[in-house]
Amino acid sequence: MNNLPHPLEGPPGHVRWNILAVLVAMSFVAYVLRTNMSVAGESMMGELGLSQVELGMVLAAFAWGYALFQFPGGVFGDIFGPRRVLTWIAVCWGIANLAIGLVPGADLAGPGVLLVSLIALRFAMGVVQAPVFPVVAGTIRNWFPPGGWALPNALSNAGLTLGAAATGPLIAWLAVTVGWRLSFILTAPLGFVVALVWWRYGRDFPTEHPGVGDAESAFIKAGREPIVAEEPGAWKRVLRDRNVILLTVSYFCMNYVFYILFNWFFIYLVQVRGFATLEGGFLATLPWLVGAVGAVIGGVWSDALSKSRGIRIGCRLPGIVSLVLIAGLLWAGAAATNAYLAVALLALCFGCTQLSDPAYWSAITSVAGRHTAAAAGILNMGGNVVGGFGAILVPLVAERFGWVAALSTGSLMAVVAAVLWLFIRADEPLKT
């Protein structure tokens, strides 16, 4: 029997939950400012004279900046600490969003200059967004006891899914009401607000926060080595660790399914399942809402199992079960003859991707210890690089073999991700 403390148990003291609430709000804002161009893009094409291919290049610039700077962003967080890094990057989100809203029109800048400017700005937004979840994972590791990391990471993940769900209606309404430029300018201050709140309230470690009492501090420290700052260069160990590598490859495979639905769900509903645009837009919010519920359930499940059976089983079992469900639901949704049944099955499939997510983040935290931000950067880099490959592979398979085959490639990847969990030992710490 494992005696790790559970995050919902313990003495009076709520500072750690207040810290988490700010991190959840930051995740929400990050996704609003990240996905807004996908909604405003149609209006931008008309005013700026962009083709669909050119808009695709702009959107892809964010993806590559975000993926390539995950690991450097995590190392950055380890070196300078969550308080400073999360404040800096949130301020940069606001600045980058304002800059998009202020780009010159096609009449003032040549087409080439305009396109390059937009690509550069979106790449920069990807770079400054990259550290957020690796650094959040490191912050959660510092503020919550061992065996209690899955639920806080799950709640942070729920924040991003709710942010993504809110972005469509919010940005569409702003774009229609005040124009796409003001939709960027009016949402930019969200980055400044969360930066200010985090700087004033957040701290790197519980011992630095004036509101943390002795009882809460002892509860957070229970069952682990002392929480200390990162020593220079120690992050290099994560690059050689077998569990970090296996978790990253498995996360790569799982996120292939995430990106199928992230990139293609709306288009699939309208072009393949025959829904009208407005109805398809409404239905496209369902996976995100189901995903928020799935993330919380996955966090509670993983933490409860970690307490009763140890963190290896507490991460492995939810990971495998979720991925098997993903494989079955994705195939069933693709093959369903009824369009609304297909929507329900695919929304549940997306929910299961989020159900599995807390297990990955809890495992990487357990393995990496005080190097969590750097290790989480590798994990999230693998989980996001796959989006670039899937964006090309899925339409190619769909064009040649049909959408059932295209979606079924995700089922195969989910099975591979599940098998890899059999070899992952979340209770095996990083070798020194």
CSV table of C-alpha atoms in Angstrom, one decimal:
chain,number,residue,atom,x,y,z
A,1,MET,CA,0.0,0.0,0.0
A,2,ASN,CA,1.4,3.4,-1.0
A,3,ASN,CA,1.1,6.2,1.6
A,4,LEU,CA,1.5,9.2,-0.7
A,5,PRO,CA,-0.7,12.1,0.3
A,6,HIS,CA,-3.7,12.9,-1.8
A,7,PRO,CA,-4.0,16.5,-3.1
A,8,LEU,CA,-7.6,16.7,-1.8
A,9,GLU,CA,-6.5,15.7,1.7
A,10,GLY,CA,-4.3,17.5,4.2
A,11,PRO,CA,-4.3,20.3,6.7
A,12,PRO,CA,-6.0,23.6,6.3
A,13,GLY,CA,-4.2,25.8,3.8
A,14,HIS,CA,-5.4,26.9,0.4
A,15,VAL,CA,-2.5,28.8,-1.1
A,16,ARG,CA,-1.5,26.0,-3.4
A,17,TRP,CA,-5.0,25.9,-4.8
A,18,ASN,CA,-5.0,29.7,-5.3
A,19,ILE,CA,-1.7,29.2,-7.2
A,20,LEU,CA,-3.4,26.6,-9.3
A,21,ALA,CA,-6.4,28.8,-10.0
A,22,VAL,CA,-4.1,31.5,-11.5
A,23,LEU,CA,-2.4,28.8,-13.6
A,24,VAL,CA,-5.7,27.6,-14.9
A,25,ALA,CA,-6.7,31.1,-15.8
A,26,MET,CA,-3.4,31.5,-17.6
A,27,SER,CA,-4.0,28.3,-19.6
A,28,PHE,CA,-7.5,29.6,-20.5
A,29,VAL,CA,-6.0,32.9,-21.8
A,30,ALA,CA,-3.1,31.2,-23.6
A,31,TYR,CA,-5.6,29.2,-25.7
A,32,VAL,CA,-7.8,32.2,-26.4
A,33,LEU,CA,-4.8,34.1,-27.7
A,34,ARG,CA,-3.4,31.1,-29.5
A,35,THR,CA,-6.5,29.9,-31.5
A,36,ASN,CA,-8.0,33.3,-32.3
A,37,MET,CA,-6.5,33.5,-35.8
A,38,SER,CA,-8.1,30.3,-36.8
A,39,VAL,CA,-11.5,32.0,-36.3
A,40,ALA,CA,-10.6,35.5,-37.5
A,41,GLY,CA,-8.6,34.1,-40.5
A,42,GLU,CA,-11.6,34.2,-42.9
A,43,SER,CA,-12.1,37.9,-42.3
A,44,MET,CA,-8.4,38.6,-42.6
A,45,MET,CA,-8.1,36.9,-46.0
A,46,GLY,CA,-10.7,39.2,-47.4
A,47,GLU,CA,-9.2,42.5,-46.1
A,48,LEU,CA,-5.5,41.6,-46.5
A,49,GLY,CA,-5.8,39.7,-49.8
A,50,LEU,CA,-4.5,36.4,-48.4
A,51,SER,CA,-5.1,33.1,-50.1
A,52,GLN,CA,-6.0,30.0,-48.2
A,53,VAL,CA,-2.5,28.7,-48.7
A,54,GLU,CA,-0.9,31.9,-47.4
A,55,LEU,CA,-3.2,31.8,-44.4
A,56,GLY,CA,-2.1,28.2,-43.9
A,57,MET,CA,1.5,29.4,-43.9
A,58,VAL,CA,0.8,31.9,-41.2
A,59,LEU,CA,-1.0,29.4,-39.0
A,60,ALA,CA,1.8,26.8,-39.5
A,61,ALA,CA,4.3,29.4,-38.4
A,62,PHE,CA,2.8,29.4,-34.9
A,63,ALA,CA,2.8,25.6,-34.8
A,64,TRP,CA,6.5,25.4,-35.6
A,65,GLY,CA,7.5,28.1,-33.2
A,66,TYR,CA,5.5,26.5,-30.5
A,67,ALA,CA,6.9,23.0,-31.1
A,68,LEU,CA,10.5,23.9,-31.6
A,69,PHE,CA,10.8,26.0,-28.4
A,70,GLN,CA,9.1,23.6,-26.0
A,71,PHE,CA,12.4,22.1,-24.7
A,72,PRO,CA,14.3,25.5,-24.7
A,73,GLY,CA,11.3,27.0,-23.0
A,74,GLY,CA,11.3,24.3,-20.3
A,75,VAL,CA,15.0,24.9,-19.6
A,76,PHE,CA,14.4,28.6,-19.5
A,77,GLY,CA,11.7,28.0,-16.8
A,78,ASP,CA,14.1,25.8,-14.8
A,79,ILE,CA,16.8,28.4,-14.9
A,80,PHE,CA,14.8,31.6,-14.2
A,81,GLY,CA,11.9,30.2,-12.2
A,82,PRO,CA,8.1,30.1,-12.9
A,83,ARG,CA,7.3,33.4,-11.4
A,84,ARG,CA,9.5,35.4,-13.7
A,85,VAL,CA,9.1,33.3,-16.8
A,86,LEU,CA,5.3,33.0,-16.8
A,87,THR,CA,5.1,36.7,-16.2
A,88,TRP,CA,7.4,37.5,-19.1
A,89,ILE,CA,5.7,35.3,-21.6
A,90,ALA,CA,2.2,36.4,-20.7
A,91,VAL,CA,3.2,40.0,-21.3
A,92,CYS,CA,4.7,38.9,-24.7
A,93,TRP,CA,1.3,37.2,-25.6
A,94,GLY,CA,-0.4,40.5,-25.2
A,95,ILE,CA,2.2,42.4,-27.2
A,96,ALA,CA,2.2,39.9,-30.0
A,97,ASN,CA,-1.6,39.9,-30.2
A,98,LEU,CA,-1.6,43.7,-30.4
A,99,ALA,CA,0.9,43.6,-33.2
A,100,ILE,CA,-1.3,41.3,-35.3
A,101,GLY,CA,-4.2,43.8,-34.9
A,102,LEU,CA,-2.0,46.7,-36.0
A,103,VAL,CA,-0.4,45.1,-39.1
A,104,PRO,CA,-0.6,47.5,-42.1
A,105,GLY,CA,-3.3,46.9,-44.7
A,106,ALA,CA,-2.6,45.5,-48.2
A,107,ASP,CA,-2.7,49.1,-49.6
A,108,LEU,CA,0.2,50.2,-47.3
A,109,ALA,CA,2.5,47.1,-47.4
A,110,GLY,CA,3.3,45.0,-50.4
A,111,PRO,CA,1.9,41.4,-50.4
A,112,GLY,CA,5.3,39.9,-49.7
A,113,VAL,CA,6.0,42.2,-46.8
A,114,LEU,CA,2.6,41.7,-45.3
A,115,LEU,CA,2.9,37.9,-45.5
A,116,VAL,CA,6.4,37.8,-44.0
A,117,SER,CA,5.3,40.1,-41.2
A,118,LEU,CA,2.3,37.9,-40.3
A,119,ILE,CA,4.5,34.7,-40.5
A,120,ALA,CA,7.1,36.3,-38.2
A,121,LEU,CA,4.5,37.5,-35.7
A,122,ARG,CA,2.8,34.2,-35.5
A,123,PHE,CA,6.1,32.4,-35.2
A,124,ALA,CA,7.0,34.7,-32.4
A,125,MET,CA,3.7,34.0,-30.7
A,126,GLY,CA,4.5,30.3,-30.9
A,127,VAL,CA,7.9,30.9,-29.3
A,128,VAL,CA,6.5,32.8,-26.4
A,129,GLN,CA,3.6,30.4,-25.9
A,130,ALA,CA,6.0,27.4,-25.9
A,131,PRO,CA,7.2,27.6,-22.3
A,132,VAL,CA,3.7,27.8,-20.7
A,133,PHE,CA,2.8,24.2,-20.1
A,134,PRO,CA,6.3,22.9,-19.3
A,135,VAL,CA,6.7,25.7,-16.8
A,136,VAL,CA,3.2,25.1,-15.4
A,137,ALA,CA,4.1,21.5,-14.9
A,138,GLY,CA,7.2,22.5,-13.0
A,139,THR,CA,5.2,24.9,-10.9
A,140,ILE,CA,2.7,22.2,-10.0
A,141,ARG,CA,5.6,19.9,-9.0
A,142,ASN,CA,6.9,22.5,-6.6
A,143,TRP,CA,3.5,23.3,-5.1
A,144,PHE,CA,1.8,19.8,-4.8
A,145,PRO,CA,2.9,16.6,-3.0
A,146,PRO,CA,4.0,13.5,-4.8
A,147,GLY,CA,1.1,11.4,-6.0
A,148,GLY,CA,-1.0,14.6,-6.3
A,149,TRP,CA,0.3,16.0,-9.6
A,150,ALA,CA,-2.3,14.5,-12.0
A,151,LEU,CA,-5.3,16.4,-10.8
A,152,PRO,CA,-3.7,19.9,-10.8
A,153,ASN,CA,-2.3,19.2,-14.3
A,154,ALA,CA,-5.7,18.0,-15.4
A,155,LEU,CA,-7.3,21.2,-14.1
A,156,SER,CA,-4.8,23.2,-16.0
A,157,ASN,CA,-5.6,21.2,-19.1
A,158,ALA,CA,-9.3,21.8,-18.5
A,159,GLY,CA,-8.5,25.5,-18.6
A,160,LEU,CA,-7.0,25.2,-22.1
A,161,THR,CA,-9.9,23.2,-23.4
A,162,LEU,CA,-12.4,25.7,-22.1
A,163,GLY,CA,-10.4,28.5,-23.6
A,164,ALA,CA,-10.4,26.8,-26.9
A,165,ALA,CA,-14.2,26.2,-26.6
A,166,ALA,CA,-14.7,29.9,-25.8
A,167,THR,CA,-12.5,31.3,-28.6
A,168,GLY,CA,-14.8,30.4,-31.5
A,169,PRO,CA,-18.0,32.2,-30.3
A,170,LEU,CA,-16.0,35.1,-28.7
A,171,ILE,CA,-13.7,35.9,-31.7
A,172,ALA,CA,-16.4,35.2,-34.3
A,173,TRP,CA,-18.7,37.7,-32.4
A,174,LEU,CA,-16.0,40.3,-32.1
A,175,ALA,CA,-14.9,39.9,-35.8
A,176,VAL,CA,-18.5,40.4,-36.9
A,177,THR,CA,-19.3,43.2,-34.5
A,178,VAL,CA,-16.1,45.3,-34.4
A,179,GLY,CA,-13.9,43.7,-37.1
A,180,TRP,CA,-11.0,41.2,-36.9
A,181,ARG,CA,-8.4,43.9,-36.0
A,182,LEU,CA,-10.2,44.9,-32.8
A,183,SER,CA,-10.9,41.2,-32.0
A,184,PHE,CA,-7.1,41.0,-31.5
A,185,ILE,CA,-6.6,44.3,-29.9
A,186,LEU,CA,-9.5,43.9,-27.4
A,187,THR,CA,-8.3,40.5,-26.3
A,188,ALA,CA,-4.6,41.4,-26.0
A,189,PRO,CA,-5.0,42.9,-22.4
A,190,LEU,CA,-5.9,39.4,-21.2
A,191,GLY,CA,-2.2,38.5,-21.4
A,192,PHE,CA,-1.3,41.6,-19.4
A,193,VAL,CA,-3.9,40.9,-16.7
A,194,VAL,CA,-2.8,37.3,-16.0
A,195,ALA,CA,0.8,38.5,-16.0
A,196,LEU,CA,0.1,41.1,-13.4
A,197,VAL,CA,-1.9,38.7,-11.2
A,198,TRP,CA,0.7,36.0,-11.4
A,199,TRP,CA,3.6,38.4,-10.6
A,200,ARG,CA,1.8,39.7,-7.6
A,201,TYR,CA,0.6,36.4,-6.2
A,202,GLY,CA,2.8,33.6,-7.7
A,203,ARG,CA,6.0,32.3,-6.2
A,204,ASP,CA,8.5,29.6,-7.4
A,205,PHE,CA,8.3,27.6,-4.2
A,206,PRO,CA,5.9,27.4,-1.2
A,207,THR,CA,8.7,28.6,1.2
A,208,GLU,CA,8.8,31.9,-0.6
A,209,HIS,CA,5.0,32.7,-0.3
A,210,PRO,CA,4.0,34.6,2.9
A,211,GLY,CA,0.6,33.0,3.0
A,212,VAL,CA,1.9,29.4,3.3
A,213,GLY,CA,1.7,28.1,6.9
A,214,ASP,CA,3.9,25.5,8.4
A,215,ALA,CA,1.2,22.8,8.1
A,216,GLU,CA,0.6,23.4,4.4
A,217,SER,CA,4.4,23.6,3.8
A,218,ALA,CA,4.9,20.2,5.5
A,219,PHE,CA,2.1,18.6,3.6
A,220,ILE,CA,3.6,19.8,0.2
A,221,LYS,CA,7.1,18.5,1.2
A,222,ALA,CA,5.9,15.1,2.4
A,223,GLY,CA,7.3,12.1,0.7
A,224,ARG,CA,10.0,13.7,-1.5
A,225,GLU,CA,13.5,15.2,-1.5
A,226,PRO,CA,13.8,18.9,-0.6
A,227,ILE,CA,12.6,21.3,-3.2
A,228,VAL,CA,15.6,23.2,-4.5
A,229,ALA,CA,16.4,25.3,-7.5
A,230,GLU,CA,17.8,23.9,-10.7
A,231,GLU,CA,21.6,23.5,-10.9
A,232,PRO,CA,23.1,24.8,-14.2
A,233,GLY,CA,23.4,22.1,-16.9
A,234,ALA,CA,21.6,19.4,-15.0
A,235,TRP,CA,18.8,19.4,-17.6
A,236,LYS,CA,21.0,17.5,-20.0
A,237,ARG,CA,20.2,14.3,-18.2
A,238,VAL,CA,16.6,14.3,-19.3
A,239,LEU,CA,17.7,13.9,-23.0
A,240,ARG,CA,19.2,10.5,-22.1
A,241,ASP,CA,16.5,9.1,-19.8
A,242,ARG,CA,14.6,6.1,-21.2
A,243,ASN,CA,11.3,6.9,-19.4
A,244,VAL,CA,11.4,10.5,-20.8
A,245,ILE,CA,12.0,9.1,-24.3
A,246,LEU,CA,9.2,6.5,-24.0
A,247,LEU,CA,6.7,9.0,-22.6
A,248,THR,CA,7.5,11.4,-25.4
A,249,VAL,CA,7.1,8.8,-28.2
A,250,SER,CA,3.8,7.7,-26.6
A,251,TYR,CA,2.6,11.3,-26.3
A,252,PHE,CA,3.6,11.9,-29.9
A,253,CYS,CA,1.3,9.0,-30.9
A,254,MET,CA,-1.6,10.1,-28.7
A,255,ASN,CA,-1.5,13.7,-29.8
A,256,TYR,CA,-1.7,12.5,-33.4
A,257,VAL,CA,-5.3,11.8,-32.6
A,258,PHE,CA,-5.7,15.1,-30.8
A,259,TYR,CA,-4.5,17.0,-33.9
A,260,ILE,CA,-6.7,15.0,-36.2
A,261,LEU,CA,-9.7,16.4,-34.3
A,262,PHE,CA,-8.1,19.8,-33.6
A,263,ASN,CA,-7.3,20.4,-37.3
A,264,TRP,CA,-10.1,18.6,-39.2
A,265,PHE,CA,-13.2,18.1,-37.0
A,266,PHE,CA,-15.1,21.2,-38.3
A,267,ILE,CA,-14.1,20.6,-41.9
A,268,TYR,CA,-15.1,16.9,-41.5
A,269,LEU,CA,-18.5,17.8,-40.1
A,270,VAL,CA,-19.3,20.3,-42.9
A,271,GLN,CA,-17.7,18.6,-46.0
A,272,VAL,CA,-18.1,14.9,-45.1
A,273,ARG,CA,-21.0,14.7,-42.7
A,274,GLY,CA,-23.0,17.4,-44.5
A,275,PHE,CA,-23.7,19.8,-41.6
A,276,ALA,CA,-24.4,23.4,-42.3
A,277,THR,CA,-21.7,25.9,-41.3
A,278,LEU,CA,-23.4,27.3,-38.3
A,279,GLU,CA,-24.5,23.9,-37.0
A,280,GLY,CA,-21.0,22.5,-37.6
A,281,GLY,CA,-19.5,25.5,-35.7
A,282,PHE,CA,-21.8,24.7,-32.7
A,283,LEU,CA,-21.0,21.0,-32.8
A,284,ALA,CA,-17.3,21.7,-33.1
A,285,THR,CA,-17.3,23.0,-29.5
A,286,LEU,CA,-18.5,19.7,-28.1
A,287,PRO,CA,-15.1,17.9,-28.1
A,288,TRP,CA,-13.6,20.7,-26.1
A,289,LEU,CA,-16.4,20.6,-23.5
A,290,VAL,CA,-16.2,16.8,-23.2
A,291,GLY,CA,-12.4,17.2,-23.1
A,292,ALA,CA,-12.6,19.5,-20.1
A,293,VAL,CA,-14.6,16.8,-18.2
A,294,GLY,CA,-12.3,14.1,-19.3
A,295,ALA,CA,-9.3,15.9,-18.1
A,296,VAL,CA,-10.7,16.3,-14.6
A,297,ILE,CA,-11.8,12.7,-14.4
A,298,GLY,CA,-8.4,11.5,-15.6
A,299,GLY,CA,-6.6,13.6,-13.0
A,300,VAL,CA,-8.8,12.4,-10.1
A,301,TRP,CA,-8.4,8.8,-11.4
A,302,SER,CA,-4.7,8.9,-11.8
A,303,ASP,CA,-4.1,10.5,-8.4
A,304,ALA,CA,-6.4,8.1,-6.6
A,305,LEU,CA,-4.6,5.1,-8.2
A,306,SER,CA,-1.2,6.6,-7.4
A,307,LYS,CA,-2.2,6.8,-3.7
A,308,SER,CA,-3.5,3.3,-3.5
A,309,ARG,CA,-1.3,1.4,-6.0
A,310,GLY,CA,1.8,3.5,-6.5
A,311,ILE,CA,2.5,6.1,-9.2
A,312,ARG,CA,3.6,3.5,-11.8
A,313,ILE,CA,0.2,1.9,-11.9
A,314,GLY,CA,-1.5,5.2,-11.2
A,315,CYS,CA,-0.2,6.6,-14.5
A,316,ARG,CA,0.0,3.4,-16.6
A,317,LEU,CA,-3.5,2.1,-16.1
A,318,PRO,CA,-5.4,5.3,-16.9
A,319,GLY,CA,-3.0,5.8,-19.9
A,320,ILE,CA,-3.6,2.4,-21.4
A,321,VAL,CA,-7.4,2.3,-20.8
A,322,SER,CA,-7.8,5.8,-22.2
A,323,LEU,CA,-5.8,5.0,-25.3
A,324,VAL,CA,-7.7,1.8,-26.0
A,325,LEU,CA,-11.0,3.8,-25.8
A,326,ILE,CA,-9.5,6.4,-28.1
A,327,ALA,CA,-8.7,3.7,-30.7
A,328,GLY,CA,-12.2,2.2,-30.6
A,329,LEU,CA,-14.2,5.4,-30.5
A,330,LEU,CA,-12.2,7.0,-33.3
A,331,TRP,CA,-12.8,4.0,-35.6
A,332,ALA,CA,-16.5,3.7,-34.6
A,333,GLY,CA,-17.1,7.4,-35.2
A,334,ALA,CA,-15.5,7.3,-38.6
A,335,ALA,CA,-17.6,4.2,-39.6
A,336,ALA,CA,-20.9,5.4,-38.1
A,337,THR,CA,-23.7,5.9,-40.7
A,338,ASN,CA,-25.6,8.4,-38.6
A,339,ALA,CA,-24.0,11.8,-38.6
A,340,TYR,CA,-25.1,12.8,-35.0
A,341,LEU,CA,-23.8,9.4,-33.7
A,342,ALA,CA,-20.5,10.1,-35.4
A,343,VAL,CA,-20.3,13.5,-33.7
A,344,ALA,CA,-21.0,11.9,-30.3
A,345,LEU,CA,-18.4,9.2,-30.7
A,346,LEU,CA,-15.7,11.5,-32.0
A,347,ALA,CA,-16.4,14.0,-29.1
A,348,LEU,CA,-16.0,11.1,-26.7
A,349,CYS,CA,-12.8,10.1,-28.4
A,350,PHE,CA,-11.5,13.6,-27.9
A,351,GLY,CA,-12.6,13.5,-24.3
A,352,CYS,CA,-10.5,10.3,-23.9
A,353,THR,CA,-7.4,12.1,-25.3
A,354,GLN,CA,-7.8,14.5,-22.4
A,355,LEU,CA,-8.6,11.6,-20.0
A,356,SER,CA,-5.1,10.2,-20.8
A,357,ASP,CA,-3.3,13.5,-20.6
A,358,PRO,CA,-2.9,13.8,-16.8
A,359,ALA,CA,-1.2,10.4,-16.7
A,360,TYR,CA,1.5,11.7,-19.0
A,361,TRP,CA,2.1,14.9,-17.1
A,362,SER,CA,2.1,13.2,-13.7
A,363,ALA,CA,4.5,10.5,-15.0
A,364,ILE,CA,7.0,13.1,-16.4
A,365,THR,CA,6.8,15.0,-13.2
A,366,SER,CA,7.5,11.9,-11.1
A,367,VAL,CA,10.4,10.8,-13.3
A,368,ALA,CA,12.1,14.2,-13.8
A,369,GLY,CA,11.8,15.7,-10.3
A,370,ARG,CA,13.3,19.1,-10.1
A,371,HIS,CA,14.1,18.9,-13.9
A,372,THR,CA,10.3,18.7,-14.6
A,373,ALA,CA,10.1,21.8,-16.7
A,374,ALA,CA,12.9,20.7,-19.1
A,375,ALA,CA,11.5,17.1,-19.3
A,376,ALA,CA,8.0,18.4,-19.9
A,377,GLY,CA,9.4,20.6,-22.7
A,378,ILE,CA,10.6,17.5,-24.4
A,379,LEU,CA,7.3,15.7,-23.8
A,380,ASN,CA,5.3,18.6,-25.2
A,381,MET,CA,7.6,19.1,-28.1
A,382,GLY,CA,6.9,15.5,-29.2
A,383,GLY,CA,3.2,16.1,-28.6
A,384,ASN,CA,3.1,19.1,-30.9
A,385,VAL,CA,5.6,18.3,-33.6
A,386,VAL,CA,3.2,15.5,-34.6
A,387,GLY,CA,0.6,18.2,-35.6
A,388,GLY,CA,2.7,19.2,-38.5
A,389,PHE,CA,3.0,15.7,-39.8
A,390,GLY,CA,-0.6,14.8,-39.2
A,391,ALA,CA,-1.8,18.0,-41.0
A,392,ILE,CA,-0.2,16.6,-44.2
A,393,LEU,CA,-0.8,12.8,-43.8
A,394,VAL,CA,-4.5,12.9,-42.9
A,395,PRO,CA,-5.8,14.8,-46.1
A,396,LEU,CA,-3.5,12.7,-48.3
A,397,VAL,CA,-4.9,9.4,-46.9
A,398,ALA,CA,-8.5,10.8,-47.0
A,399,GLU,CA,-8.1,11.8,-50.7
A,400,ARG,CA,-6.8,8.4,-51.7
A,401,PHE,CA,-8.6,6.0,-49.4
A,402,GLY,CA,-11.4,8.0,-47.8
A,403,TRP,CA,-12.1,9.5,-44.4
A,404,VAL,CA,-12.7,6.2,-42.6
A,405,ALA,CA,-9.1,5.2,-43.4
A,406,ALA,CA,-7.8,8.6,-42.6
A,407,LEU,CA,-9.3,8.6,-39.2
A,408,SER,CA,-8.3,5.0,-38.6
A,409,THR,CA,-4.7,6.0,-38.8
A,410,GLY,CA,-5.3,7.6,-35.5
A,411,SER,CA,-6.6,4.4,-34.0
A,412,LEU,CA,-3.4,2.7,-35.0
A,413,MET,CA,-1.3,5.4,-33.4
A,414,ALA,CA,-3.4,5.1,-30.2
A,415,VAL,CA,-2.7,1.4,-30.0
A,416,VAL,CA,1.0,2.1,-30.3
A,417,ALA,CA,0.8,4.7,-27.6
A,418,ALA,CA,-0.9,2.2,-25.3
A,419,VAL,CA,1.7,-0.5,-25.8
A,420,LEU,CA,4.5,1.9,-25.0
A,421,TRP,CA,2.9,2.5,-21.6
A,422,LEU,CA,3.8,-1.1,-20.7
A,423,PHE,CA,7.4,-0.2,-20.7
A,424,ILE,CA,7.1,3.2,-18.9
A,425,ARG,CA,8.1,3.2,-15.2
A,426,ALA,CA,6.8,6.4,-13.7
A,427,ASP,CA,8.3,5.5,-10.3
A,428,GLU,CA,11.8,5.3,-11.6
A,429,PRO,CA,13.5,8.7,-11.0
A,430,LEU,CA,15.9,10.4,-13.4
A,431,LYS,CA,19.4,8.9,-13.1
A,432,THR,CA,21.9,11.3,-11.6
